[in-house]
Every structure is written in structure tokens, then in C-alpha cells.
Coordinates of C-alpha atoms and ligand atoms in Angstrom, one line a residue:
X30 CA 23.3 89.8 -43.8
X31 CA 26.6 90.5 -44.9
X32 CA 29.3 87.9 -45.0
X33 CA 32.3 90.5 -45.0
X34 CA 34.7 90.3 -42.1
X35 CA 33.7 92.9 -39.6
X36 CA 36.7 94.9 -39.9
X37 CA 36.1 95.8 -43.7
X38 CA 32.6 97.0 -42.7
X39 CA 33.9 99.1 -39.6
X40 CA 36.5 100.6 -42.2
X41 CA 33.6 101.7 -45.0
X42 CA 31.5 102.8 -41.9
X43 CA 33.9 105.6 -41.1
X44 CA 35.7 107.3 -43.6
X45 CA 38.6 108.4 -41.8
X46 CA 40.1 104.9 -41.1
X47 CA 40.3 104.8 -45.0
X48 CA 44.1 106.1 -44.2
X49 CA 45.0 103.8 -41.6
X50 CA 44.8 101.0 -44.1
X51 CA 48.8 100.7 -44.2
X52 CA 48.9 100.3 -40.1
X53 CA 47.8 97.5 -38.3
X54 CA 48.1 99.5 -35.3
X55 CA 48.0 102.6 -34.7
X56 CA 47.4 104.8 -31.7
X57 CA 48.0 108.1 -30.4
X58 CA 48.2 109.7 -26.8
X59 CA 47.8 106.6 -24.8
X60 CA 47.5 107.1 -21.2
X61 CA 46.8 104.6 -18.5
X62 CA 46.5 104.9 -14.3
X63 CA 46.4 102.6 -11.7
X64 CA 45.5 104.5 -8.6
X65 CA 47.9 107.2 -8.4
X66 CA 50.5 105.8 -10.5
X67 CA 50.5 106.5 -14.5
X68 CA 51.8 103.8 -16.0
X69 CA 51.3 104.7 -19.6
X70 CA 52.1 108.4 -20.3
X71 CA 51.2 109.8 -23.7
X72 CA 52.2 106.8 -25.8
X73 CA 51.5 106.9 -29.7
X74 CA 52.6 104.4 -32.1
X75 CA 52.1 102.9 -35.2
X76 CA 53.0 99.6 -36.9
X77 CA 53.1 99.0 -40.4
X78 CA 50.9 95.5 -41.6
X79 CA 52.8 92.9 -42.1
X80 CA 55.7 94.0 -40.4
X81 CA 57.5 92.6 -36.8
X82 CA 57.3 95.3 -34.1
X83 CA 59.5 95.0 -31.3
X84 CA 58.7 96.3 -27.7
X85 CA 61.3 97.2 -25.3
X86 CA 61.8 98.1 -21.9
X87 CA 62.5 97.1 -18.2
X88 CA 60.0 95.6 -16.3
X89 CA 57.2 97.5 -15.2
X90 CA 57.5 99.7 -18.2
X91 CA 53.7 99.7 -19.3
X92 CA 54.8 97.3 -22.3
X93 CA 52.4 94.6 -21.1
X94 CA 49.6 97.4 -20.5
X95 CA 50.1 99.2 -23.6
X96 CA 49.2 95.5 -25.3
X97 CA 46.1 95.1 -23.3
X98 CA 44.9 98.7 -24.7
X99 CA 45.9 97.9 -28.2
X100 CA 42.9 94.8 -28.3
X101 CA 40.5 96.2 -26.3
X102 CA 41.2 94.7 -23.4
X103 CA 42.0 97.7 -21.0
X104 CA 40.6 101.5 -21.9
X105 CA 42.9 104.0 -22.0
X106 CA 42.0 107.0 -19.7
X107 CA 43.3 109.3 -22.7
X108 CA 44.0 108.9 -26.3
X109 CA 42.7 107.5 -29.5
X110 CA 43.7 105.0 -32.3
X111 CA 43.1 102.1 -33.9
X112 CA 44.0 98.4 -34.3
X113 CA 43.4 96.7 -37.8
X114 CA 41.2 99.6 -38.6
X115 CA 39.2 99.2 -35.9
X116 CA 38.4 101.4 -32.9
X117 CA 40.2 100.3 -30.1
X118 CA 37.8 102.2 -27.3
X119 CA 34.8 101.0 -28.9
X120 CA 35.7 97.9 -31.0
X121 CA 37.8 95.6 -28.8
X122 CA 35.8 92.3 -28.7
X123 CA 35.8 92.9 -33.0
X124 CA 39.6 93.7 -33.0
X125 CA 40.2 90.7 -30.7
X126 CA 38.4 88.5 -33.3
X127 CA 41.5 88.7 -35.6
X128 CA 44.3 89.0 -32.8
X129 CA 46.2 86.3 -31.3
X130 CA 47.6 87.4 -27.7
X131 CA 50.2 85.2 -26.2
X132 CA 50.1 86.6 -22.9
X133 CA 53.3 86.5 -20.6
X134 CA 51.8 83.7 -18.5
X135 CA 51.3 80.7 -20.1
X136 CA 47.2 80.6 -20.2
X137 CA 45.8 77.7 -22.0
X138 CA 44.5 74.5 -19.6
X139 CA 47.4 72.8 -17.8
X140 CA 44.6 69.4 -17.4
X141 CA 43.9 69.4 -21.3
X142 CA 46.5 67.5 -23.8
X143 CA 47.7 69.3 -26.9
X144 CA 45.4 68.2 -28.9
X145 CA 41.7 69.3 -26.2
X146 CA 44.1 72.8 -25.9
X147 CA 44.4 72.8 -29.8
X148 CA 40.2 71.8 -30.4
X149 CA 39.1 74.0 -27.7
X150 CA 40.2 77.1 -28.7
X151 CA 39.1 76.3 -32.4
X152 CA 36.3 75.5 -31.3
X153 CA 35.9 79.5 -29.3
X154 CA 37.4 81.0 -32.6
X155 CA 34.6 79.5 -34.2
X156 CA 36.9 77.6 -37.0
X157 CA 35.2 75.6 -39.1
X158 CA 36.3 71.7 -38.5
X159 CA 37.8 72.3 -35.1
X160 CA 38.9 68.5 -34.8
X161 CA 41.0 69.0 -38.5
X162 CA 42.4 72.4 -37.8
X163 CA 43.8 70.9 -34.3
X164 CA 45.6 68.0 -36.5
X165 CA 46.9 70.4 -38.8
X166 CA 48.4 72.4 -36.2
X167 CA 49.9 69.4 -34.7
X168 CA 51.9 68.8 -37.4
X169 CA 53.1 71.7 -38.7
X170 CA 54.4 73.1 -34.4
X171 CA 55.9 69.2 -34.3
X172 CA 53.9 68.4 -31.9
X173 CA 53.8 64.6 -33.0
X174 CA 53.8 62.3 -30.4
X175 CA 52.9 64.9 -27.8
X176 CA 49.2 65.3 -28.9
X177 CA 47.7 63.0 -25.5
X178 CA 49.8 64.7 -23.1
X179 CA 49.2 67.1 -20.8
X180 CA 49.8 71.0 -21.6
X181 CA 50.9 71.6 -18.4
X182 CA 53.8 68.5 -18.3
X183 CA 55.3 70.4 -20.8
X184 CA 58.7 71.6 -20.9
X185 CA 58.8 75.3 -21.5
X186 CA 59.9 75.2 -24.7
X187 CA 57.1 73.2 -25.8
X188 CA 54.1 75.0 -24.0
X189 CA 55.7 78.1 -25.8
X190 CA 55.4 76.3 -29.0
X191 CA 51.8 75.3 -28.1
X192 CA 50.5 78.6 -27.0
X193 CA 51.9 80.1 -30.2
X194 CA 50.1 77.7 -32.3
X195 CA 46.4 77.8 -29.7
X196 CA 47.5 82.2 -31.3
X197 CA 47.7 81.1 -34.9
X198 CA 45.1 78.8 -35.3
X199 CA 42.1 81.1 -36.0
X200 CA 44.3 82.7 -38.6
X201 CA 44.5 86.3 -37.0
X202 CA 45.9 89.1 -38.8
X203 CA 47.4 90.4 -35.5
X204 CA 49.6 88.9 -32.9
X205 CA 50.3 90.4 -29.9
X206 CA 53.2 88.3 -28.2
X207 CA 54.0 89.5 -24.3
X208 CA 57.7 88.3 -23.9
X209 CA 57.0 84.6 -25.9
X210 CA 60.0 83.0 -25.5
X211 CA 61.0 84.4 -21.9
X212 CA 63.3 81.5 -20.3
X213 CA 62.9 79.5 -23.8
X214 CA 66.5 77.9 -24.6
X215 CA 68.1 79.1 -27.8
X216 CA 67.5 76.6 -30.2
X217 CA 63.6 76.9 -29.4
X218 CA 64.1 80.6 -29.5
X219 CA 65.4 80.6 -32.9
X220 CA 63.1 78.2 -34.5
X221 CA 60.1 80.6 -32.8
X222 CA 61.8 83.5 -34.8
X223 CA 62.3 81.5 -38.2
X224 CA 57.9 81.0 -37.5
X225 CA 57.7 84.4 -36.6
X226 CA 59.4 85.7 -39.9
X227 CA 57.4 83.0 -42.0
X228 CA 54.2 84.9 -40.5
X229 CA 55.2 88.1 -41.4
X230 CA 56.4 87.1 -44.6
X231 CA 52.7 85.8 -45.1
X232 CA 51.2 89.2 -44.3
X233 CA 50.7 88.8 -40.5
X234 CA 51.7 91.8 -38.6
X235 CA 53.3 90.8 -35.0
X236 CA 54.1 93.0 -31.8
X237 CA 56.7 90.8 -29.8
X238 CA 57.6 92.4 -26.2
X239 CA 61.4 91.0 -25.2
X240 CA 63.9 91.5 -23.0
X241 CA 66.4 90.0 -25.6
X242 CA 68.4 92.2 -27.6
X243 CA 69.2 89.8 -30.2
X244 CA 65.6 89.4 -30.7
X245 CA 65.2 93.1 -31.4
X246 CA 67.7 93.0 -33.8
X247 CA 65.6 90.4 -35.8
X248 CA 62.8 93.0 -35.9
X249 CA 61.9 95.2 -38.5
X250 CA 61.1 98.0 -35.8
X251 CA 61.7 98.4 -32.3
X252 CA 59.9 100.5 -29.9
X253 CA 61.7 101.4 -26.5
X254 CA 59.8 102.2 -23.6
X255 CA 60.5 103.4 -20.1
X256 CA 58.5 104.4 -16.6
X257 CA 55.4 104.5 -19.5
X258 CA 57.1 106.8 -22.1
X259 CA 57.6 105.9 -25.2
X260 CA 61.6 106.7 -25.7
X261 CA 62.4 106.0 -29.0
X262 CA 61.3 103.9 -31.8
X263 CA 62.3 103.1 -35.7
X264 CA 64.6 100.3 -36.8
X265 CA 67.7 99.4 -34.7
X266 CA 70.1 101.3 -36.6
X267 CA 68.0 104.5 -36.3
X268 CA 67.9 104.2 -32.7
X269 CA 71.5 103.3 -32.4
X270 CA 72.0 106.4 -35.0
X271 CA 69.5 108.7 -32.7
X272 CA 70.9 108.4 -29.3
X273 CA 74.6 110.3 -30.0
X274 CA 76.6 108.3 -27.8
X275 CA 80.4 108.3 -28.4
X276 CA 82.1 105.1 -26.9
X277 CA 85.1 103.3 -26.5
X278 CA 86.0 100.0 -25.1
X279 CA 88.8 99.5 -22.7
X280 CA 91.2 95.9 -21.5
X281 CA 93.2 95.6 -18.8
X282 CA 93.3 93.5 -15.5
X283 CA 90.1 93.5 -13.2
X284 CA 87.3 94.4 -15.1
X285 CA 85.0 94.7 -12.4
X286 CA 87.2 97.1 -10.2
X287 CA 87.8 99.1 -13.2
X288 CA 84.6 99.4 -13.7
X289 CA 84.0 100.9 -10.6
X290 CA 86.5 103.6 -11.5
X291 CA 85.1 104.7 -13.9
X292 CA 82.0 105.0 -13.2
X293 CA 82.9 108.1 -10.5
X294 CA 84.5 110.1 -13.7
X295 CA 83.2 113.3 -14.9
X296 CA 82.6 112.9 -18.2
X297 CA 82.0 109.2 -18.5
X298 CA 78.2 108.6 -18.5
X299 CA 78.0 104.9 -19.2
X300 CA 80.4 102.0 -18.0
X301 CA 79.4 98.5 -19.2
X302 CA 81.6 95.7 -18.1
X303 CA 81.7 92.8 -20.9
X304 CA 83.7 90.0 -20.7
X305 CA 87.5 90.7 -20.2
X306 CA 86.6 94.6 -21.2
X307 CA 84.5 97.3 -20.6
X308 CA 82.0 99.3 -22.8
X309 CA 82.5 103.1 -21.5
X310 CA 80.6 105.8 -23.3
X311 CA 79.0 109.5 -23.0
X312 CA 77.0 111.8 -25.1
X313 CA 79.8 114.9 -24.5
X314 CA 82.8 113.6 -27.2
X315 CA 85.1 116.2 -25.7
X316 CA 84.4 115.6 -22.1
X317 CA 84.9 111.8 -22.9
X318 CA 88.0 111.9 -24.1
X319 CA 89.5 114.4 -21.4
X320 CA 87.7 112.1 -18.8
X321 CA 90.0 108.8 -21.0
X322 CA 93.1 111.2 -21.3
X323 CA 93.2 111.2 -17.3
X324 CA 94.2 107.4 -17.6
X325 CA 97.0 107.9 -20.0
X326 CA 99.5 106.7 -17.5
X327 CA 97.8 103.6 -16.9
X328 CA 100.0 101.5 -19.2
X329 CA 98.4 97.8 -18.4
X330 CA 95.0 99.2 -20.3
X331 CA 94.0 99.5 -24.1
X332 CA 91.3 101.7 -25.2
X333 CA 89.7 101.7 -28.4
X334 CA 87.2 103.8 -30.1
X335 CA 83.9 101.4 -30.0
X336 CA 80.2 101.9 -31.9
X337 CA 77.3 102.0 -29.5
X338 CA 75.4 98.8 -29.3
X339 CA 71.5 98.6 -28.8
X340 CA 71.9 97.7 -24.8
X341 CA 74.6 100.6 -24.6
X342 CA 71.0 103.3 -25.9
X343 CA 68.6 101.4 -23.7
X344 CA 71.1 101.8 -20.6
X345 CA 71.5 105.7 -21.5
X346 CA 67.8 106.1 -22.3
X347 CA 66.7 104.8 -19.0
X348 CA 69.4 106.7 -17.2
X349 CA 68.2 110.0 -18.3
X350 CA 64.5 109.2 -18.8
X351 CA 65.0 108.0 -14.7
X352 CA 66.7 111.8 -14.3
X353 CA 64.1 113.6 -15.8
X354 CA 61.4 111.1 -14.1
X355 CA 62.7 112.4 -10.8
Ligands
LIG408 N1 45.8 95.7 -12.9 C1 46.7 96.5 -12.4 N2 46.5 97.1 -11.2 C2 47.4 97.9 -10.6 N3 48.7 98.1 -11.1 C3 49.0 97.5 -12.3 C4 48.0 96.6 -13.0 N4 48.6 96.1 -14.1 C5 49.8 96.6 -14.1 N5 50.1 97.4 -13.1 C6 51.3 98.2 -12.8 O1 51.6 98.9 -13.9 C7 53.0 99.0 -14.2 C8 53.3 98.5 -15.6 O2 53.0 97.2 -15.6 P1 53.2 96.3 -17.0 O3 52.8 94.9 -16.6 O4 52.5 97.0 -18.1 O5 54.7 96.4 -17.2 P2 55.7 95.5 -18.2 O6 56.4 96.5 -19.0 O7 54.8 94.6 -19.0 O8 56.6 94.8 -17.2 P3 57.3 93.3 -17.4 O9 58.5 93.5 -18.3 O10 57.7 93.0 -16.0 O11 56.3 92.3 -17.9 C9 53.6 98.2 -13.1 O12 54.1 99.0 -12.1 C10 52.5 97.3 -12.6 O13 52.7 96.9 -11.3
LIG409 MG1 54.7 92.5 -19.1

């Protein structure tokens, strides 16, 4: 019998996957119902190996059941593609053999300490000295001192830690990460990124769904999806670049009522309050700036010409996408 990894074998069985070698994923024409509703329209992606893929978009988007189709999990009802070579409608429980998926709810055993969380799932992985590769991992997530207690007396932070570790332990090639560090503080969250990056940097390609823009902007791509469409993708500045929104930013007393404002003017398609100003913007420059001109009087504000921010091209993505939806 062979002793290559399976993937290397499925890749020489089939010719054609030769040229996917580059992508770690990557799928075309995804489509997904439950029932009557289509929750994954037509969705095609690819991510580069080795690189951190960002997945955006509000909830309910499809971002969690485009992950599920990616290893296997869930079959699309249309499409085709491939995850770390591999056939994703015929190869899942191969693919998932090299794929670590965090899933949005924490999922390892709430009655099992660190450490039986740690051995357990080496053991399922099939890694060699389960008991060693558990101690390993203990040290390098910090969890010292934490090994006897209880996953689920951990503090969110820590469980988040955990589960990424119970991911990394069989070494995949893959991770899929469904919203990891959702209601994780900062300080947690950045040390998960500074891991993250060290992964990549060691050749591990990662998909990260988040609701944090900061987090996309630590990505090397992002992916934006809405109401199942995929809506734009390629690094933050080329979707900042690609959605052609003009925008200013405008101070003055009462934010919120101002706001308000201008949210009923012709013209002005996007009215952000933030902080002590607010973010106003519109793909029509001309029709902006006669729809600003109309507050020339209004001496107590100051406007200023302003860049779009990634927030600003999600906001105007989903306001259009939810036009055309309708
Ligand atoms: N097994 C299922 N049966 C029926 N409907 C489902 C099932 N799984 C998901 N859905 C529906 O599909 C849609 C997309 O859900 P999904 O979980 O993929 O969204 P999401 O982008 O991950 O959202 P969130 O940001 O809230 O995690 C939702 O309307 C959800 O209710
Ligand atoms: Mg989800």
C-alpha cells in the first residue's frame, strides 16, 4: 500500500486538478437550498495556499454554509470545485482529514479538561503519541496551569484558544475558522491573529469568517458576501478601490439628528454617524455634491472630502444587493 497522503494520490488520479495546485480552495457555482429559501446563490471562489482568506457578511449570509460545503460537510445542490485538490462532492471525509474547522459554537467536551480535550482529539486524528502532542500543545497555546480544568469553566478567551489548538493539532493544511474570536476581548484577539499569521507564514492556508473589520484588514483577501451572493472579493484596497463611492465627512452639533437629515436627501446614498461626525457618501459625485451644496448656509457644520472605509463598501453593497434582492 502506498504511504502517500491521500490528497497527492487524488491529485495524480485526475489530471485536471494538476492546475489547482496553487489553490487550496477552489470552487465554482455553489448553490445551496433549504426548503424554499436559497441560501447560497452561484458562489465561486478561490484561495490561494498559504494565504488568509477573509469571509464577510451579515448574518445569515450563507458564510457559515458556504464553509460546510467547502469540507464536505454539506453538498451543494449545484456547482463544482475543489478543496486541497480534492473533490469536494465526492472527497469530503479525505478533504476533512487535513482541515481544521473551528465552528462558531464552541464544540469540544465542556466535562473534559484541557488536556482529555487536547488527547482526545489526537487520538481521532490518529496522531501518533497522542499523550505528547497534547503536552506540546499545552505549552505552546499557554495553557500551563489550566491543563486539569474543565473546557467548559473556561473563560471565552481561553476556550477560543483551546478550540484553536484541538484545530492545529493534527497539523492540517486547511483551517476553516467560523467567526473564532466572536465576543473574544482585544488583547486575546490580537494574540489569535499574531498565531494566525505565524500559520500562514508556515504554509497553512486559513478561511476566517468575522464580523470585525479590523480583522479583515489583517487578511491578505477578503471575500464579501450578502443574501448568498458573493459581492465582491480581492484584497481590501481592491474592494475599497472597486465599489466608487465618493464621500465626505461632516461636524457639527447633534450627530444623530443630523444624521437623520440626511439620510432623506436625494443624492446622499450612505450616512454613517461616527463619533462627533458623520460619514456621508454616494456613488453619483455630482449629485453628492449638489445634495452637500444644499447645506451651504448651515454655518455650525464642516465638511470634508473623506476616503471610503471598508464598513462604508459593505454598507453600500448590502444596500443595493437588498434593492436588487427585492
Ligand atoms: N440546516 C439548515 N436548515 C435550514 N436552514 C438553514 C440551515 N442552516 C442554515 N440555514 C439558513 O441558511 C441561511 C444562511 O445561514 P448561515 O448559517 O450560512 O449564515 P451565516 O452567514 O453563517 O450567518 P451568521 O453570521 O449569523 O453566522 C440562514 O437563513 C439560516 O437560517
Ligand atoms: Mg455562521
Amino acid at each position: 500500500m502506498s504511504a502517500r497522503p491521500e490528497h497527492v494520490e487524488a491529485a495524480s488520479l485526475e489530471p485536471g486538478l494538476a492546475r489547482d495546485v496553487d489553490y487550496a480552495i477552489d470552487v465554482q457555482g455553489l448553490s445551496k437550498s433549504f426548503g424554499i429559501n436559497q441560501v447560497v446563490r452561484k458562489l465561486s471562489m478561490r484561495v490561494k495556499r498559504g494565504q488568509i482568506y477573509g469571509f464577510l457578511g451579515p448574518n445569515g449570509s450563507g458564510k457559515t454554509t458556504t464553509i460546510r460545503m467547502l469540507c464536505g460537510l454539506l453538498t451543494p445542490d449545484e456547482g463544482r470545485g475543489t478543496c486541497l485538490g480534492m473533490d469536494i462532492l465526492t472527497q469530503g471525509r479525505a478533504i476533512r482529514r487535513h482541515v481544521g474547522y473551528m465552528t462558531q459554537k464552541f464544540s469540544l467536551y465542556a466535562d473534559l479538561s484541557v488536556r482529555e480535550n487536547l488527547e482526545f482529539i489526537a487520538r481521532i486524528y490518529g496522531v501518533p503519541d497522542a499523550e505528547a502532542a497534547a503536552a506540546e500543545a499545552i505549552v505552546s497555546l499557554g495553557l500551563e496551569g489550566r491543563e486539569r480544568q474543565l473546557a467548559g469553566d473556561l473563560s471565552g478567551g481561553w476556550k477560543q484558544r483551546l478550540a484553536l489548538g484541538a484545530c492545529i493539532l493534527p497539523k492540517p493544511q486547511l483551517l476553516l475558522l467560523d467567526e473564532p474570536t466572536a465576543g473574544v476581548d482585544p488583547k486575546a484577539r490580537r494574540e489569535f491573529w499574531a498565531q494566525i499569521h505565524d500559520l500562514a507564514g508556515a504554509g497553512v492556508t486559513v478561511l476566517v469568517s468575522t464580523h470585525y473589520m479590523d480583522e479583515a484588514e489583517r487578511c491578505h483577501e477578503i471575500a464579501y458576501i450578502a443574501y448568498g451572493e458573493l459581492l465582491a472579493q480581492g484584497t481590501v484596497e481592491e474592494v475599497i478601490a472597486g465599489s466608487a463611492l465618493h464621500m465626505w465627512r461632516v461636524t457639527g452639533p447633534d450627530p444623530a439628528a443630523l444624521a437623520r437629515e440626511l439620510m432623506e436627501v436625494p443624492g446622499i446614498e450612505l450616512v454613517a454617524p461616527f463619533g462627533t461626525s458623520v460619514h456621508v457618501g454616494g456613488r453619483d459625485r455630482t449629485a453628492l455634491e449638489l445634495a452637500i451644496a444644499r447645506f451651504a448656509a448651515r454655518e455650525e457644520l464642516v465638511w470634508r472630502p473623506d476616503s471610503p472605509n471598508l464598513e462604508d463598501v459593505f454598507i453600500d453593497l448590502i444596500n443595493r444587493s437588498r434593492d436588487n434582492f427585492r
